[in-house]
mmCIF file of C-alpha atoms in Angstrom:
data_model
loop_
_atom_site.group_PDB
_atom_site.id
_atom_site.type_symbol
_atom_site.label_atom_id
_atom_site.label_comp_id
_atom_site.label_asym_id
_atom_site.label_seq_id
_atom_site.Cartn_x
_atom_site.Cartn_y
_atom_site.Cartn_z
ATOM 1 C CA MET A 1 95.157 127.289 97.039
ATOM 2 C CA GLU A 2 95.418 129.392 100.177
ATOM 3 C CA GLY A 3 98.898 129.501 101.696
ATOM 4 C CA ALA A 4 100.483 127.873 98.641
ATOM 5 C CA THR A 5 103.750 129.028 97.103
ATOM 6 C CA PRO A 6 104.664 129.120 93.412
ATOM 7 C CA ILE A 7 107.035 126.490 92.061
ATOM 8 C CA SER A 8 110.566 127.668 91.199
ATOM 9 C CA ALA A 9 112.873 126.415 88.466
ATOM 10 C CA ARG A 10 115.155 124.884 91.086
ATOM 11 C CA GLY A 11 112.404 123.322 93.144
ATOM 12 C CA ASP A 12 111.801 123.361 96.888
ATOM 13 C CA MET A 13 114.418 121.388 98.821
ATOM 14 C CA ARG A 14 112.754 122.059 102.193
ATOM 15 C CA THR A 15 109.568 120.400 101.022
ATOM 16 C CA LEU A 16 111.519 117.514 99.502
ATOM 17 C CA LEU A 17 113.251 116.934 102.847
ATOM 18 C CA ALA A 18 109.899 117.055 104.654
ATOM 19 C CA CYS A 19 108.418 114.545 102.195
ATOM 20 C CA PHE A 20 111.380 112.206 102.611
ATOM 21 C CA LEU A 21 111.031 112.316 106.394
ATOM 22 C CA HIS A 22 107.258 111.768 106.191
ATOM 23 C CA PHE A 23 107.795 108.747 103.985
ATOM 24 C CA ASP A 24 110.663 107.405 106.096
ATOM 25 C CA VAL A 25 108.896 107.442 109.465
ATOM 26 C CA SER A 26 105.615 106.263 107.938
ATOM 27 C CA PHE A 27 107.366 103.273 106.379
ATOM 28 C CA MET A 28 109.037 102.504 109.686
ATOM 29 C CA LEU A 29 105.615 102.307 111.337
ATOM 30 C CA TRP A 30 104.115 100.439 108.400
ATOM 31 C CA VAL A 31 106.570 97.523 108.597
ATOM 32 C CA LEU A 32 106.788 97.416 112.386
ATOM 33 C CA PRO A 33 104.610 94.264 112.625
ATOM 34 C CA GLY A 34 106.983 92.557 110.192
ATOM 35 C CA ALA A 35 110.083 93.703 112.082
ATOM 36 C CA LEU A 36 108.540 92.298 115.277
ATOM 37 C CA GLY A 37 107.077 89.299 113.450
ATOM 38 C CA VAL A 38 109.411 86.716 115.006
ATOM 39 C CA PHE A 39 108.595 87.915 118.536
ATOM 40 C CA ILE A 40 104.860 88.123 117.848
ATOM 41 C CA ALA A 41 104.738 84.685 116.211
ATOM 42 C CA GLU A 42 106.576 82.974 119.049
ATOM 43 C CA SER A 43 104.776 84.859 121.805
ATOM 44 C CA LEU A 44 101.330 84.060 120.407
ATOM 45 C CA ASP A 45 102.287 80.618 118.987
ATOM 46 C CA LEU A 46 101.016 81.443 115.509
ATOM 47 C CA THR A 47 100.463 79.026 112.624
ATOM 48 C CA PRO A 48 102.187 79.693 109.241
ATOM 49 C CA ALA A 49 98.985 81.240 107.871
ATOM 50 C CA GLN A 50 98.603 83.481 110.926
ATOM 51 C CA LYS A 51 102.224 84.630 110.616
ATOM 52 C CA GLY A 52 101.613 85.658 107.024
ATOM 53 C CA LEU A 53 98.440 87.525 107.996
ATOM 54 C CA VAL A 54 100.039 89.508 110.841
ATOM 55 C CA VAL A 55 102.894 90.831 108.695
ATOM 56 C CA ALA A 56 100.769 91.327 105.568
ATOM 57 C CA ALA A 57 97.698 92.984 107.142
ATOM 58 C CA PRO A 58 99.177 96.516 107.317
ATOM 59 C CA ILE A 59 100.279 96.268 103.699
ATOM 60 C CA LEU A 60 96.700 95.576 102.619
ATOM 61 C CA THR A 61 95.239 98.489 104.591
ATOM 62 C CA GLY A 62 97.924 100.850 103.365
ATOM 63 C CA ALA A 63 97.186 99.763 99.819
ATOM 64 C CA LEU A 64 93.436 100.255 99.996
ATOM 65 C CA LEU A 65 93.656 103.639 101.712
ATOM 66 C CA ARG A 66 96.094 105.077 99.171
ATOM 67 C CA ILE A 67 93.333 105.820 96.683
ATOM 68 C CA PRO A 68 91.225 108.043 98.995
ATOM 69 C CA ALA A 69 94.442 109.568 100.372
ATOM 70 C CA GLY A 70 95.579 110.537 96.877
ATOM 71 C CA LEU A 71 92.195 112.013 96.025
ATOM 72 C CA LEU A 72 92.131 114.017 99.262
ATOM 73 C CA ALA A 73 95.671 115.267 98.598
ATOM 74 C CA ASP A 74 94.650 116.517 95.140
ATOM 75 C CA SER A 75 91.460 118.146 96.389
ATOM 76 C CA PHE A 76 92.382 119.585 99.805
ATOM 77 C CA GLY A 77 96.168 119.806 99.756
ATOM 78 C CA ALA A 78 98.830 117.187 100.351
ATOM 79 C CA LYS A 79 100.246 118.937 103.413
ATOM 80 C CA ARG A 80 96.945 118.965 105.307
ATOM 81 C CA VAL A 81 96.366 115.282 104.596
ATOM 82 C CA GLY A 82 100.001 114.477 105.406
ATOM 83 C CA VAL A 83 99.763 116.044 108.866
ATOM 84 C CA PHE A 84 96.740 113.888 109.690
ATOM 85 C CA MET A 85 98.500 110.759 108.436
ATOM 86 C CA LEU A 86 101.409 111.312 110.808
ATOM 87 C CA ALA A 87 99.062 111.927 113.731
ATOM 88 C CA PHE A 88 96.784 108.890 113.297
ATOM 89 C CA PRO A 89 99.339 106.065 113.961
ATOM 90 C CA PHE A 90 99.475 107.011 117.646
ATOM 91 C CA VAL A 91 96.093 105.264 118.004
ATOM 92 C CA PRO A 92 97.165 101.772 116.810
ATOM 93 C CA LEU A 93 100.530 102.082 118.592
ATOM 94 C CA ALA A 94 98.691 102.575 121.892
ATOM 95 C CA LEU A 95 96.155 99.837 121.085
ATOM 96 C CA GLY A 96 98.870 97.335 120.176
ATOM 97 C CA ARG A 97 100.643 97.925 123.461
ATOM 98 C CA LEU A 98 97.470 97.427 125.475
ATOM 99 C CA ALA A 99 96.325 94.287 123.582
ATOM 100 C CA ALA A 100 99.637 92.598 122.837
ATOM 101 C CA GLY A 101 98.540 89.174 124.077
ATOM 102 C CA SER A 102 95.728 88.565 121.578
ATOM 103 C CA PHE A 103 96.121 87.448 117.966
ATOM 104 C CA GLU A 104 92.819 89.045 116.966
ATOM 105 C CA ALA A 105 93.781 92.334 118.592
ATOM 106 C CA TRP A 106 97.119 92.250 116.824
ATOM 107 C CA VAL A 107 95.466 91.774 113.457
ATOM 108 C CA ILE A 108 93.360 94.874 114.176
ATOM 109 C CA THR A 109 96.481 96.770 115.272
ATOM 110 C CA SER A 110 98.317 95.711 112.108
ATOM 111 C CA LEU A 111 95.412 96.785 109.929
ATOM 112 C CA MET A 112 95.320 100.199 111.607
ATOM 113 C CA LEU A 113 99.088 100.656 111.312
ATOM 114 C CA GLY A 114 98.560 100.157 107.600
ATOM 115 C CA ALA A 115 97.268 103.738 107.482
ATOM 116 C CA ALA A 116 100.921 104.812 107.659
ATOM 117 C CA GLY A 117 101.394 103.283 104.214
ATOM 118 C CA THR A 118 99.191 105.972 102.707
ATOM 119 C CA SER A 119 102.124 108.399 103.069
ATOM 120 C CA PHE A 120 103.061 107.245 99.591
ATOM 121 C CA ALA A 121 100.181 109.073 97.890
ATOM 122 C CA VAL A 122 100.771 112.282 99.858
ATOM 123 C CA ALA A 123 104.573 112.590 100.091
ATOM 124 C CA LEU A 124 105.135 111.800 96.410
ATOM 125 C CA SER A 125 102.354 114.143 95.336
ATOM 126 C CA LEU A 126 103.767 117.020 97.382
ATOM 127 C CA ALA A 127 107.341 116.380 96.233
ATOM 128 C CA SER A 128 106.359 116.064 92.570
ATOM 129 C CA ARG A 129 104.566 119.411 92.557
ATOM 130 C CA SER A 130 107.573 121.105 94.165
ATOM 131 C CA PHE A 131 109.921 120.536 91.195
ATOM 132 C CA PRO A 132 109.867 121.129 87.420
ATOM 133 C CA PRO A 133 109.071 118.282 84.962
ATOM 134 C CA GLU A 134 112.664 117.580 83.899
ATOM 135 C CA ARG A 135 113.624 116.605 87.454
ATOM 136 C CA GLN A 136 110.669 114.338 88.224
ATOM 137 C CA GLY A 137 112.450 110.979 88.038
ATOM 138 C CA LEU A 138 115.229 111.949 90.437
ATOM 139 C CA VAL A 139 112.941 113.888 92.809
ATOM 140 C CA MET A 140 110.345 111.133 93.013
ATOM 141 C CA GLY A 141 113.153 108.657 93.626
ATOM 142 C CA ILE A 142 114.617 110.745 96.460
ATOM 143 C CA ALA A 143 111.255 111.254 98.164
ATOM 144 C CA ALA A 144 110.350 107.598 97.806
ATOM 145 C CA ALA A 145 113.755 106.531 99.135
ATOM 146 C CA GLY A 146 112.048 107.180 102.443
ATOM 147 C CA ASN A 147 111.109 103.519 102.265
ATOM 148 C CA SER A 148 114.440 103.241 104.078
ATOM 149 C CA GLY A 149 112.172 103.373 107.119
ATOM 150 C CA THR A 150 112.038 99.616 106.667
ATOM 151 C CA VAL A 151 115.753 99.581 107.478
ATOM 152 C CA ILE A 152 115.247 101.565 110.687
ATOM 153 C CA ALA A 153 112.464 99.247 111.808
ATOM 154 C CA ASN A 154 114.437 96.068 111.168
ATOM 155 C CA LEU A 155 117.612 97.387 112.769
ATOM 156 C CA ALA A 156 116.076 98.922 115.867
ATOM 157 C CA ALA A 157 112.889 96.974 116.649
ATOM 158 C CA PRO A 158 114.389 93.495 117.299
ATOM 159 C CA ARG A 159 117.212 94.918 119.459
ATOM 160 C CA LEU A 160 114.776 97.079 121.453
ATOM 161 C CA ALA A 161 112.433 94.115 121.844
ATOM 162 C CA LEU A 162 115.158 92.147 123.613
ATOM 163 C CA ILE A 163 115.835 95.054 125.981
ATOM 164 C CA ILE A 164 112.380 96.438 126.807
ATOM 165 C CA GLY A 165 110.047 93.709 125.515
ATOM 166 C CA TRP A 166 108.405 93.718 122.115
ATOM 167 C CA PRO A 167 105.085 95.325 123.236
ATOM 168 C CA ASN A 168 107.000 98.346 124.565
ATOM 169 C CA VAL A 169 108.629 98.892 121.173
ATOM 170 C CA LEU A 170 105.271 100.322 120.098
ATOM 171 C CA LEU A 171 105.534 103.009 122.750
ATOM 172 C CA ALA A 172 109.131 103.765 121.734
ATOM 173 C CA ALA A 173 107.990 104.252 118.121
ATOM 174 C CA MET A 174 105.890 107.220 119.202
ATOM 175 C CA ALA A 175 109.015 109.363 119.682
ATOM 176 C CA PRO A 176 110.187 109.434 116.033
ATOM 177 C CA ALA A 177 106.560 109.735 114.912
ATOM 178 C CA ALA A 178 106.116 112.888 117.016
ATOM 179 C CA LEU A 179 109.397 114.360 115.738
ATOM 180 C CA ALA A 180 108.439 113.713 112.112
ATOM 181 C CA LEU A 181 105.035 115.303 112.667
ATOM 182 C CA ALA A 182 106.615 118.485 114.030
ATOM 183 C CA ILE A 183 109.237 118.773 111.264
ATOM 184 C CA PHE A 184 106.810 118.029 108.431
ATOM 185 C CA THR A 185 104.365 120.611 109.732
ATOM 186 C CA GLY A 186 107.103 123.230 109.876
ATOM 187 C CA LEU A 187 108.968 122.549 106.618
ATOM 188 C CA ALA A 188 106.488 121.315 104.015
ATOM 189 C CA ARG A 189 104.957 123.922 101.688
ATOM 190 C CA GLU A 190 102.027 123.448 99.340
ATOM 191 C CA GLN A 191 102.714 124.534 95.751
ATOM 192 C CA ARG A 192 100.332 126.689 93.739
ATOM 193 C CA THR A 193 98.767 124.579 90.965
ATOM 194 C CA GLN A 194 95.748 124.689 88.711
ATOM 195 C CA ARG A 195 92.271 124.961 90.216
ATOM 196 C CA PRO A 196 91.496 121.745 92.103
ATOM 197 C CA ILE A 197 89.303 119.183 90.379
ATOM 198 C CA PRO A 198 86.639 117.589 92.615
ATOM 199 C CA SER A 199 87.528 114.063 93.756
ATOM 200 C CA ARG A 200 84.318 112.620 92.304
ATOM 201 C CA ARG A 201 85.460 113.673 88.808
ATOM 202 C CA ARG A 202 89.192 113.042 89.153
ATOM 203 C CA LEU A 203 89.221 109.285 89.744
ATOM 204 C CA PRO A 204 86.767 108.347 86.955
ATOM 205 C CA ARG A 205 88.828 110.461 84.555
ATOM 206 C CA ILE A 206 92.114 108.670 85.147
ATOM 207 C CA ALA A 207 90.418 105.268 85.560
ATOM 208 C CA ARG A 208 89.568 105.378 81.842
ATOM 209 C CA GLU A 209 93.267 105.461 80.940
ATOM 210 C CA PRO A 210 94.706 102.028 80.005
ATOM 211 C CA ASP A 211 98.179 103.276 80.941
ATOM 212 C CA LEU A 212 97.106 103.587 84.568
ATOM 213 C CA TRP A 213 96.225 99.902 84.810
ATOM 214 C CA ARG A 214 99.409 98.832 83.015
ATOM 215 C CA LEU A 215 101.391 100.780 85.570
ATOM 216 C CA CYS A 216 99.357 99.254 88.405
ATOM 217 C CA GLY A 217 100.186 95.723 87.310
ATOM 218 C CA LEU A 218 103.883 96.487 86.933
ATOM 219 C CA TYR A 219 104.068 98.220 90.303
ATOM 220 C CA ALA A 220 102.450 95.229 91.975
ATOM 221 C CA VAL A 221 105.580 93.323 90.941
ATOM 222 C CA THR A 222 108.223 95.918 91.881
ATOM 223 C CA PHE A 223 106.809 97.585 94.995
ATOM 224 C CA GLY A 224 104.787 94.527 95.967
ATOM 225 C CA GLY A 225 108.003 92.537 95.839
ATOM 226 C CA TYR A 226 109.967 95.068 97.879
ATOM 227 C CA MET A 227 107.316 95.645 100.519
ATOM 228 C CA GLY A 228 106.056 92.085 100.830
ATOM 229 C CA LEU A 229 109.489 90.487 100.908
ATOM 230 C CA THR A 230 110.823 93.044 103.395
ATOM 231 C CA ALA A 231 107.918 92.300 105.738
ATOM 232 C CA PHE A 232 108.334 88.529 105.417
ATOM 233 C CA PHE A 233 112.135 88.298 105.326
ATOM 234 C CA PRO A 234 112.672 87.973 109.117
ATOM 235 C CA LEU A 235 110.215 85.071 109.282
ATOM 236 C CA LEU A 236 111.827 83.506 106.206
ATOM 237 C CA LEU A 237 115.260 83.629 107.836
ATOM 238 C CA ARG A 238 113.907 82.328 111.125
ATOM 239 C CA THR A 239 111.849 79.491 109.640
ATOM 240 C CA ALA A 240 114.092 78.329 106.802
ATOM 241 C CA HIS A 241 117.513 78.989 108.336
ATOM 242 C CA SER A 242 116.901 79.079 112.131
ATOM 243 C CA LEU A 243 118.431 82.537 112.619
ATOM 244 C CA GLY A 244 117.793 84.569 115.773
ATOM 245 C CA PRO A 245 115.469 87.585 115.587
ATOM 246 C CA VAL A 246 118.271 90.155 115.862
ATOM 247 C CA GLU A 247 120.359 88.457 113.161
ATOM 248 C CA ALA A 248 117.289 88.203 110.960
ATOM 249 C CA GLY A 249 116.555 91.891 111.548
ATOM 250 C CA TYR A 250 120.088 92.929 110.569
ATOM 251 C CA MET A 251 119.997 90.858 107.386
ATOM 252 C CA THR A 252 116.572 92.255 106.501
ATOM 253 C CA ALA A 253 117.882 95.771 107.062
ATOM 254 C CA LEU A 254 120.776 95.070 104.683
ATOM 255 C CA VAL A 255 118.562 94.010 101.786
ATOM 256 C CA ALA A 256 116.035 96.756 102.548
ATOM 257 C CA VAL A 257 118.665 99.499 102.457
ATOM 258 C CA ALA A 258 119.905 98.175 99.129
ATOM 259 C CA GLY A 259 116.414 98.463 97.653
ATOM 260 C CA SER A 260 115.824 101.870 99.192
ATOM 261 C CA ALA A 261 119.163 103.483 98.287
ATOM 262 C CA VAL A 262 118.942 102.557 94.616
ATOM 263 C CA ARG A 263 115.446 103.958 94.062
ATOM 264 C CA PRO A 264 116.666 107.465 93.073
ATOM 265 C CA LEU A 265 119.109 105.846 90.636
ATOM 266 C CA GLY A 266 116.222 103.977 89.036
ATOM 267 C CA GLY A 267 114.371 107.270 88.567
ATOM 268 C CA TYR A 268 117.495 108.980 87.194
ATOM 269 C CA ALA A 269 118.112 106.149 84.722
ATOM 270 C CA ALA A 270 114.483 106.397 83.606
ATOM 271 C CA ASP A 271 114.911 110.164 83.057
ATOM 272 C CA ARG A 272 117.804 109.441 80.710
ATOM 273 C CA LEU A 273 116.947 106.129 79.041
ATOM 274 C CA GLY A 274 113.152 105.882 79.286
ATOM 275 C CA GLY A 275 111.229 104.181 82.077
ATOM 276 C CA PRO A 276 109.758 101.267 80.079
ATOM 277 C CA ARG A 277 113.136 100.160 78.743
ATOM 278 C CA VAL A 278 114.745 100.299 82.189
ATOM 279 C CA LEU A 279 111.834 98.335 83.652
ATOM 280 C CA ALA A 280 112.068 95.628 80.994
ATOM 281 C CA LEU A 281 115.685 94.925 81.929
ATOM 282 C CA LEU A 282 114.835 94.864 85.627
ATOM 283 C CA PHE A 283 111.902 92.473 85.221
ATOM 284 C CA ALA A 284 114.079 89.998 83.326
ATOM 285 C CA SER A 285 116.631 90.174 86.138
ATOM 286 C CA LEU A 286 113.938 89.676 88.791
ATOM 287 C CA ALA A 287 112.734 86.461 87.164
ATOM 288 C CA VAL A 288 116.251 85.000 87.314
ATOM 289 C CA LEU A 289 116.892 86.189 90.882
ATOM 290 C CA TYR A 290 113.619 84.853 92.305
ATOM 291 C CA ALA A 291 114.483 81.470 90.825
ATOM 292 C CA GLY A 292 117.897 81.801 92.450
ATOM 293 C CA ILE A 293 116.356 82.372 95.892
ATOM 294 C CA ALA A 294 114.311 79.201 95.442
ATOM 295 C CA LEU A 295 117.582 77.274 95.086
ATOM 296 C CA ALA A 296 119.472 78.993 97.946
ATOM 297 C CA SER A 297 120.320 76.424 100.614
ATOM 298 C CA SER A 298 122.159 78.582 103.188
ATOM 299 C CA PRO A 299 121.870 82.092 104.660
ATOM 300 C CA ALA A 300 124.994 83.149 102.731
ATOM 301 C CA ALA A 301 123.561 81.908 99.423
ATOM 302 C CA LEU A 302 120.220 83.547 100.213
ATOM 303 C CA MET A 303 121.863 86.916 100.836
ATOM 304 C CA LEU A 304 124.043 86.603 97.743
ATOM 305 C CA VAL A 305 120.895 86.477 95.625
ATOM 306 C CA SER A 306 118.669 88.705 97.768
ATOM 307 C CA VAL A 307 120.834 91.832 97.654
ATOM 308 C CA PRO A 308 120.763 92.133 93.828
ATOM 309 C CA LEU A 309 117.085 91.166 93.914
ATOM 310 C CA PHE A 310 116.285 94.099 96.200
ATOM 311 C CA LEU A 311 118.457 96.386 94.074
ATOM 312 C CA CYS A 312 116.307 95.500 91.064
ATOM 313 C CA LEU A 313 113.069 95.961 93.005
ATOM 314 C CA GLY A 314 114.149 99.375 94.308
ATOM 315 C CA ALA A 315 115.366 100.591 90.923
ATOM 316 C CA GLY A 316 112.121 99.370 89.378
ATOM 317 C CA ASN A 317 110.089 101.417 91.868
ATOM 318 C CA GLY A 318 112.036 104.545 90.955
ATOM 319 C CA ALA A 319 111.781 103.966 87.216
ATOM 320 C CA LEU A 320 108.072 103.279 87.327
ATOM 321 C CA PHE A 321 107.196 106.455 89.179
ATOM 322 C CA GLN A 322 109.174 108.517 86.736
ATOM 323 C CA ILE A 323 106.586 107.293 84.240
ATOM 324 C CA VAL A 324 103.664 108.035 86.572
ATOM 325 C CA ALA A 325 104.861 111.602 87.194
ATOM 326 C CA GLY A 326 105.165 112.298 83.473
ATOM 327 C CA ARG A 327 102.019 110.533 82.334
ATOM 328 C CA PHE A 328 99.653 111.849 85.057
ATOM 329 C CA SER A 329 101.207 115.161 86.091
ATOM 330 C CA ASP A 330 97.800 116.879 86.462
ATOM 331 C CA ASP A 331 96.427 114.088 88.641
ATOM 332 C CA ILE A 332 99.578 112.987 90.429
ATOM 333 C CA GLY A 333 97.899 112.464 93.811
ATOM 334 C CA ALA A 334 95.081 110.318 92.468
ATOM 335 C CA ALA A 335 97.416 108.407 90.132
ATOM 336 C CA THR A 336 99.963 107.640 92.837
ATOM 337 C CA GLY A 337 97.086 106.587 95.079
ATOM 338 C CA VAL A 338 95.708 104.078 92.575
ATOM 339 C CA VAL A 339 99.079 102.737 91.429
ATOM 340 C CA GLY A 340 100.325 102.581 94.996
ATOM 341 C CA ALA A 341 97.173 100.788 96.103
ATOM 342 C CA VAL A 342 97.607 97.988 93.580
ATOM 343 C CA GLY A 343 101.306 97.820 94.414
ATOM 344 C CA GLY A 344 100.400 97.435 98.061
ATOM 345 C CA VAL A 345 97.984 94.624 97.235
ATOM 346 C CA GLY A 346 100.927 92.887 95.575
ATOM 347 C CA GLY A 347 102.852 93.358 98.812
ATOM 348 C CA PHE A 348 99.971 91.833 100.767
ATOM 349 C CA LEU A 349 99.788 88.795 98.504
ATOM 350 C CA LEU A 350 103.516 88.006 98.528
ATOM 351 C CA PRO A 351 103.825 86.995 102.221
ATOM 352 C CA ASN A 352 100.674 84.937 101.889
ATOM 353 C CA ILE A 353 102.021 83.198 98.775
ATOM 354 C CA LEU A 354 105.218 82.280 100.607
ATOM 355 C CA ALA A 355 103.423 81.302 103.832
ATOM 356 C CA GLY A 356 100.933 79.231 101.838
ATOM 357 C CA ALA A 357 103.721 77.418 99.992
ATOM 358 C CA GLU A 358 105.461 76.664 103.287
ATOM 359 C CA GLY A 359 102.234 75.433 104.841
ATOM 360 C CA VAL A 360 101.450 73.079 101.946
ATOM 361 C CA THR A 361 104.902 71.833 100.894
ATOM 362 C CA GLY A 362 107.017 72.441 103.989
ATOM 363 C CA SER A 363 109.343 74.872 102.160
ATOM 364 C CA PHE A 364 109.252 78.259 100.447
ATOM 365 C CA GLN A 365 110.664 77.001 97.148
ATOM 366 C CA ALA A 366 107.371 76.748 95.262
ATOM 367 C CA GLY A 367 106.432 80.255 96.379
ATOM 368 C CA PHE A 368 109.616 81.780 94.959
ATOM 369 C CA ILE A 369 109.193 79.888 91.690
ATOM 370 C CA ALA A 370 105.704 81.414 91.429
ATOM 371 C CA LEU A 371 107.195 84.881 91.980
ATOM 372 C CA ALA A 372 109.786 84.214 89.272
ATOM 373 C CA LEU A 373 107.016 83.348 86.816
ATOM 374 C CA ILE A 374 105.115 86.525 87.719
ATOM 375 C CA ALA A 375 108.215 88.657 87.055
ATOM 376 C CA LEU A 376 108.750 86.857 83.757
ATOM 377 C CA GLY A 377 105.156 87.567 82.787
ATOM 378 C CA ALA A 378 105.669 91.274 83.547
ATOM 379 C CA PHE A 379 108.770 91.296 81.331
ATOM 380 C CA VAL A 380 106.973 89.641 78.421
ATOM 381 C CA SER A 381 104.003 92.006 78.735
ATOM 382 C CA LEU A 382 106.191 95.112 78.837
ATOM 383 C CA ARG A 383 108.358 94.019 75.913
ATOM 384 C CA ALA A 384 105.238 93.394 73.843
ATOM 385 C CA ALA A 385 103.964 96.885 74.668
ATOM 386 C CA ILE A 386 107.302 98.449 73.742
ATOM 387 C CA ARG A 387 107.432 96.617 70.415
ATOM 388 C CA GLY A 388 103.859 97.630 69.652
ATOM 389 C CA ALA A 389 104.576 101.281 70.409
ATOM 390 C CA SER A 390 107.811 101.356 68.398
ATOM 391 C CA SER A 391 105.986 100.194 65.284
ATOM 392 C CA GLY A 392 103.677 103.260 65.384
ATOM 393 C CA PRO A 393 104.315 106.909 64.447
ATOM 394 C CA SER A 394 107.314 108.625 66.031
ATOM 395 C CA PRO A 395 106.250 110.672 69.079
ATOM 396 C CA ALA A 396 107.788 113.814 70.537
ATOM 397 C CA PRO A 397 111.152 113.350 72.330
ATOM 398 C CA ARG A 398 109.802 114.481 75.692
ATOM 399 C CA ALA A 399 106.957 111.995 75.563
ATOM 400 C CA ALA A 400 109.474 109.295 74.717
ATOM 401 C CA ARG A 401 111.257 109.919 77.980
ATOM 402 C CA VAL A 402 108.395 110.273 80.435
ATOM 403 C CA ALA A 403 105.237 108.574 79.242
ATOM 404 C CA MET A 404 104.015 105.028 79.377
ATOM 405 C CA VAL A 405 103.177 102.994 76.289
ATOM 406 C CA PRO A 406 101.800 103.784 73.762
ATOM 407 C CA TYR A 407 103.643 107.101 74.241
ATOM 408 C CA LEU A 408 107.163 105.684 73.822
#
């Protein structure tokens, strides 16, 4: 690939930093409708279903666009695609400011801001190819810890909204987006890899792999939980516990930073212990913690359960992508695109599950019980796969550490 540099044994820290920043600012823009959700809902007098749609719409778009983004990154270079992805959000930011008084216009704005969520398929692809195989879990975890952009959005957006008005927060968001665009363009370097495979052949090839779809389902629980719950948390705190928007933003930032900070640790643990085994423990914990949220009757009790819940979700994201990087190293862009897309769909469904439960029953309890059952189902499915793989022939040690069942 023209302009590419060969990978070194130590990896490329400049590119890793650029990927982290790309991911961080993109996530900040991606969850901005959720961070402003309380202001938008009250300003436009939204119904419960409309609230869920406004905060979930960007998650859906980001999910669906991850597949073509991953394919383009594999075929034309992750840096080129990444530069475009940082430039595009200026369009919906301007549109949202101009059409802030219309629910329909805000749904369109939210859908367009979802394009920022495609950073996942590009930043992780570029970071993965910049480091040797034995460091994939930790490196993918560090790059993906850029989902800490959710923390920035929930800390800054509500406070700025009180000072300058929530529509003007969209204009303020252009400043970090422009800075990230300049730094990513200057620091990121494309690595020299094998001859590119055309996109039309790449996706059908990996789509035939059962492991890909197992990983998709599991990621819908871990990343879908993190992304969907982060987007909906301010509205949950406002509706169920009558907290102000700034308080709700600070509490959302706290749980989001817990889930973001632990993601590299999840990848590191998967490097050492094996991703499937780490995930099985985390899914069992998630089932218990979701049930605990359903029973929380105060903000203090909610936070007591939510912090460990987000820790498990973040660690699960890191552990799962250690598996993806090992299992689909030759097609990392396309694989992260597909897995990330399904994970994003999970994030889209979660706010709608909770909003639907609140609309029908008057509380969120039934929604969290449903999420607990989904996590339990993921645990049972993964344990069955692990038991099935362990009863077969003994594989190579490296495969045992990095690959998904049946390569345990």
